[in-house]
C-alpha positions as a Python dict, from the first residue, in 0.01 Angstrom:
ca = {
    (1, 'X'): (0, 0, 0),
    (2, 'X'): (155, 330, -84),
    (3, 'X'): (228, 599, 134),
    (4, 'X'): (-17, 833, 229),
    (5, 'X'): (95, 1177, 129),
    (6, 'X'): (228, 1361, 469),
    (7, 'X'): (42, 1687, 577),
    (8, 'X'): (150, 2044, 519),
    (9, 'X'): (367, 2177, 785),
    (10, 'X'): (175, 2380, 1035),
    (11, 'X'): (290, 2761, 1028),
    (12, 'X'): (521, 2882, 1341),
    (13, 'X'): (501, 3247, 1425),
    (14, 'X'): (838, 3417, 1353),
    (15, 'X'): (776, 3775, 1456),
    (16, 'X'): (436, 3969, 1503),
    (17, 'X'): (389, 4380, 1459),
    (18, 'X'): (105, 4638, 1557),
    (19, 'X'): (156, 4906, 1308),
    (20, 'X'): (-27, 5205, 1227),
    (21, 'X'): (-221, 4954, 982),
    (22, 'X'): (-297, 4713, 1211),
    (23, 'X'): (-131, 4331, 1279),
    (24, 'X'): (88, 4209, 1044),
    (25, 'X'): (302, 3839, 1109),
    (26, 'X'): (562, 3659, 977),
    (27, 'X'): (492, 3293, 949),
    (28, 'X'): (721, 3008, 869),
    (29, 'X'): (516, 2661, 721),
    (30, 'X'): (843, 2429, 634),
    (31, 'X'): (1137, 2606, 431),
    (32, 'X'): (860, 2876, 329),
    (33, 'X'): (795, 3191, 499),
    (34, 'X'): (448, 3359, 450),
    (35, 'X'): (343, 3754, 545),
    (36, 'X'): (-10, 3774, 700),
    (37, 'X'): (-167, 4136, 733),
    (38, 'X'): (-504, 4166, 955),
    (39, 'X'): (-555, 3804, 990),
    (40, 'X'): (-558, 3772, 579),
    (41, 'X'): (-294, 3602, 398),
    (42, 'X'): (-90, 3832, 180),
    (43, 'X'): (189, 3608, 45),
    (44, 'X'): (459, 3372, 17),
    (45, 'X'): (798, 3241, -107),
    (46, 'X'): (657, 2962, -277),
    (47, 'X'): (670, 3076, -599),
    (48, 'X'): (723, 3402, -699),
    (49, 'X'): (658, 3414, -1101),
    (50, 'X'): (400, 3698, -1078),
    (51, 'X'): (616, 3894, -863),
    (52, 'X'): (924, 3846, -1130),
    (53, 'X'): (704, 3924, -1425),
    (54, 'X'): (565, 4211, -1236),
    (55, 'X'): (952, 4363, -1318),
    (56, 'X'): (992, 4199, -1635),
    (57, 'X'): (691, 4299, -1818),
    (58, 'X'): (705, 4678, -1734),
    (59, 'X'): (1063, 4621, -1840),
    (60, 'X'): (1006, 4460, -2217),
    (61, 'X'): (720, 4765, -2195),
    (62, 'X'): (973, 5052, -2228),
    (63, 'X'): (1151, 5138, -2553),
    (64, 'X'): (1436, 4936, -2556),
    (65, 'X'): (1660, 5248, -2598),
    (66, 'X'): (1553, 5435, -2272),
    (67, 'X'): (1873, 5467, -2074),
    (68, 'X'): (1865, 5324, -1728),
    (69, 'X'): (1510, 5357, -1682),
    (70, 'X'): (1418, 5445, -1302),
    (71, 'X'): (1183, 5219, -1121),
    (72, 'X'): (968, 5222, -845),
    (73, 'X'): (824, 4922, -656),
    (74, 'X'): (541, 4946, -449),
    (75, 'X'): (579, 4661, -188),
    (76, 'X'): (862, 4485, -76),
    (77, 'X'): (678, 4182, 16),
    (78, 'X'): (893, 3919, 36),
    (79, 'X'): (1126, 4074, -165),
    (80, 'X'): (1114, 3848, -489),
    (81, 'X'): (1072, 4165, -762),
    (82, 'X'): (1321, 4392, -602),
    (83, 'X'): (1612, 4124, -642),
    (84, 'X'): (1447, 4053, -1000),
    (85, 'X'): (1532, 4422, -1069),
    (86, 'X'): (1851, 4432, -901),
    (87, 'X'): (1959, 4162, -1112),
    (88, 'X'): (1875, 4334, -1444),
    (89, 'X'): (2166, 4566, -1524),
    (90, 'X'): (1961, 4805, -1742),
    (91, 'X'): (1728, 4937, -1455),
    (92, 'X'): (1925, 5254, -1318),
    (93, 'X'): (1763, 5408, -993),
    (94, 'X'): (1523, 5134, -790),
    (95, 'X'): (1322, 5267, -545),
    (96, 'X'): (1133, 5040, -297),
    (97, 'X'): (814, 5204, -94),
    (98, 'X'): (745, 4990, 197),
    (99, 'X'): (503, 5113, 481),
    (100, 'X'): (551, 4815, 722),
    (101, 'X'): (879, 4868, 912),
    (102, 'X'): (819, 4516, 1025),
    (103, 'X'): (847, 4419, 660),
    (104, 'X'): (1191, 4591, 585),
    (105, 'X'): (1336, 4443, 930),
    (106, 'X'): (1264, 4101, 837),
    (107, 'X'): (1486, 4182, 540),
    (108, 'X'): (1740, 4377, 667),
    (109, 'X'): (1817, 4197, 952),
    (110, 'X'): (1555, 3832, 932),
    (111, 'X'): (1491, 3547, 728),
    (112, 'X'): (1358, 3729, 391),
    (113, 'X'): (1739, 3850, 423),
    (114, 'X'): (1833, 3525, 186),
    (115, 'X'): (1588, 3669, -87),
    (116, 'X'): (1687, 3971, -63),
    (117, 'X'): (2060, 4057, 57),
    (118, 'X'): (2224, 4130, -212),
    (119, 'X'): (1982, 4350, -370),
    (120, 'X'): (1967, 4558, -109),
    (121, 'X'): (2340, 4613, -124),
    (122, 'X'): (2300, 4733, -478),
    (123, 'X'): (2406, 5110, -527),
    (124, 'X'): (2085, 5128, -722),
    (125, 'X'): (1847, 5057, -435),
    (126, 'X'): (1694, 5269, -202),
    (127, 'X'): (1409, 5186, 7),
    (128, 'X'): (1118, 5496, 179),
    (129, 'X'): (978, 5365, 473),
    (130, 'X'): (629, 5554, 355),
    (131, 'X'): (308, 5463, 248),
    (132, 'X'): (255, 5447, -129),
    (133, 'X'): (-27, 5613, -171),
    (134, 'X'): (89, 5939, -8),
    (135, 'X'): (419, 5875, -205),
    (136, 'X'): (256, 5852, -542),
    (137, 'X'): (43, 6209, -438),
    (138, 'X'): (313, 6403, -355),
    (139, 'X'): (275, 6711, -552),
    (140, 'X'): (523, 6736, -883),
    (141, 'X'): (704, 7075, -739),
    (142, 'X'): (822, 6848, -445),
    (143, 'X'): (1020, 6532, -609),
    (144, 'X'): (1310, 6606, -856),
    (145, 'X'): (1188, 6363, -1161),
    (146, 'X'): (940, 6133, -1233),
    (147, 'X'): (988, 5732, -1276),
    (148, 'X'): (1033, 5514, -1562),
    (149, 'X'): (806, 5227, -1469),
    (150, 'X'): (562, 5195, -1156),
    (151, 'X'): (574, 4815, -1010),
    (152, 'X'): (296, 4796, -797),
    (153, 'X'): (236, 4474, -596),
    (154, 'X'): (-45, 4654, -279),
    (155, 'X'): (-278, 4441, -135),
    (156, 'X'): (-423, 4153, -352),
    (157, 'X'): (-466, 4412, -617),
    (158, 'X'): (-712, 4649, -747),
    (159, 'X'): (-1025, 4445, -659),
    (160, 'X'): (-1002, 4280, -315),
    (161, 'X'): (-792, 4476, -80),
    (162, 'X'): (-720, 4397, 278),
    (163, 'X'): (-641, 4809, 418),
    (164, 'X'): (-915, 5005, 318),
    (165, 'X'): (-733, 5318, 205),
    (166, 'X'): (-562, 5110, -33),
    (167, 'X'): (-871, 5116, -223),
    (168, 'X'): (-825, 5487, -325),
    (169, 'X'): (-465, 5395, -545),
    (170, 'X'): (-679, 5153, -802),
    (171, 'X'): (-997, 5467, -849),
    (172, 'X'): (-950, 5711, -1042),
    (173, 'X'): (-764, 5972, -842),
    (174, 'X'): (-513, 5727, -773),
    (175, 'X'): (-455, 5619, -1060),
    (176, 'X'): (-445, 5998, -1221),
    (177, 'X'): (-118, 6037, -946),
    (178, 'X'): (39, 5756, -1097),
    (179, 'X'): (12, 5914, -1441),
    (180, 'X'): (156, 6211, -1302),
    (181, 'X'): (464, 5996, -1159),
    (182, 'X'): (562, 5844, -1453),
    (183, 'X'): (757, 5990, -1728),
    (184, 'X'): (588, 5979, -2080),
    (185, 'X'): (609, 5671, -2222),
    (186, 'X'): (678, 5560, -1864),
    (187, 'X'): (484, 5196, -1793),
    (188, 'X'): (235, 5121, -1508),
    (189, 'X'): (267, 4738, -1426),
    (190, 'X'): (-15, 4626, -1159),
    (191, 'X'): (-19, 4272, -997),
    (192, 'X'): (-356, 4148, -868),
    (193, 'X'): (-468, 3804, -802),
    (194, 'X'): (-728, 3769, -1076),
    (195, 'X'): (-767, 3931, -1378),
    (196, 'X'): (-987, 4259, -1389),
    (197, 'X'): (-1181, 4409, -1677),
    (198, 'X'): (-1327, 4683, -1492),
    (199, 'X'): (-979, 4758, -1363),
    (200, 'X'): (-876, 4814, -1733),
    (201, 'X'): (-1101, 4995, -1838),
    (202, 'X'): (-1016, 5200, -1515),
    (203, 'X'): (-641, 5243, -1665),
    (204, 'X'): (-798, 5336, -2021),
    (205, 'X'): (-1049, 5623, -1896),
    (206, 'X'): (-714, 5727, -1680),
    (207, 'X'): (-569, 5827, -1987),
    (208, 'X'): (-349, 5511, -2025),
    (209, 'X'): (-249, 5366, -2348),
    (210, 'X'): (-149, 5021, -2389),
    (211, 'X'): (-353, 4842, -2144),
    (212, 'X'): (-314, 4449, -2158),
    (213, 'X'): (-322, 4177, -1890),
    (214, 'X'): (-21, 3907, -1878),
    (215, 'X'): (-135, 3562, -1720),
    (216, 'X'): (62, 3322, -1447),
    (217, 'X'): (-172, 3045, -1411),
    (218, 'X'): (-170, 2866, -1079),
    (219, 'X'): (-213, 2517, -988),
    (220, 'X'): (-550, 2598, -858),
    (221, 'X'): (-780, 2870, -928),
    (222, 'X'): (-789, 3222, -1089),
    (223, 'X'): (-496, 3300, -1262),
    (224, 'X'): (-230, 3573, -1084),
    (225, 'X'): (-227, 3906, -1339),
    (226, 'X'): (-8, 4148, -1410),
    (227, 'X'): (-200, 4484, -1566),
    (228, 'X'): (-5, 4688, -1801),
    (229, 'X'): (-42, 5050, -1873),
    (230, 'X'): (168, 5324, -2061),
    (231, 'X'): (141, 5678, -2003),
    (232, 'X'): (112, 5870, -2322),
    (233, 'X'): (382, 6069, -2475),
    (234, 'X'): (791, 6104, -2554),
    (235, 'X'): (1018, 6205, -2314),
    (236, 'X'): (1147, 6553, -2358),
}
């Protein structure tokens, strides 16, 4: 009789955080570590595809002959698209906006360290310990230049969020600050956990050009997105 197949590890409680936001707890189940916000799960190093093609795709989305396009992420997570971008030579300035100080300790100085390390070391790298939103409405006379590519990875994405203010970054007046943020030309890349036709037609009547969907299909379920967006225009 074969074996039967063993159960999943149960999760042990690595660190927990009150923020400003609320609860948020880093889990270990096996050789996987998982971030949990408000009681809901947020994600995982299991995998990590969506999070790399979050980079990639708003990447192969700029005109190949941009010069050290700046980037800004919107997450660290657990860290998997910041050390896809560090390991692309052709980004030049990444910037990482990260509102949990739990969240950047656990890579500066905890387990997501082994993801993340060496990216952090990169010249290139910066990371604001601010919350996006804000960040992205910061009026233009107050930030020196505008971005080549917005990575966002908030929440579950644009139609199931766990913090409710991150609600206002996929409506409209959110999404107008991100078209002021980004350079023309520049490329808004969006991961959500299923695919969204409202939300594109959101990026269209935003003024957006461009707007597709790229698939990662999981083993289960809806498949994880990535919405693409370009903002109008040449650089000067």
């Amino acid at each position: 009789m074969p074996p039967l197949p063993s159960a999943p590890a149960a999760p042990v409680t690595v660190d927990r955080r009150e923020g400003p936001f609320g609860e948020v707890v880093l889990r270990q189940r096996g050789e996987h570590f998982e971030i949990i916000a408000n009681g809901c799960f947020l994600m995982d190093t299991s995998d990590g595809r969506s999070e790399r093609l979050l980079i990639d795709a708003a990447l192969a989305a700029l005109p190949a002959d941009r010069d050290e396009p700046s980037l800004l992420i919107g997450g660290l997570g657990v860290g998997f698209s910041l050390a896809r971008a560090a390991a692309e030579p052709r980004w030049g300035r990444i910037t990482v906006v990260e509102r949990e100080q739990a969240v950047i300790d656990w890579h500066r100085a905890g387990p997501l360290a082994q993801i993340s390390a060496e990216a952090l070391a990169d010249p290139r790298t910066a990371i604001l310990h601010t919350d996006l939103v804000a960040h992205v409405r910061t009026p233009r006379e107050t930030y020196r230049e505008a971005y080549d590519a917005l990575c966002l990875d908030i929440d579950n994405g644009p139609d199931w969020t766990v913090t409710e203010d991150n609600d206002s970054l996929y409506g409209p007046a959110g999404l107008a600050a991100c078209r002021e943020r980004l350079a023309p030309g520049g490329v808004l890349a969006v991961w959500s956990a299923r695919p969204s036709a409202a939300f594109e037609e959101m990026l269209r009547n935003a003024g957006f050009t461009g707007v597709r969907t790229e698939e990662v299909q999981v083993t289960r379920g809806v498949p994880d997105v990535v919405h693409l967006a370009v903002r109008p225009g040449t650089p000067a």
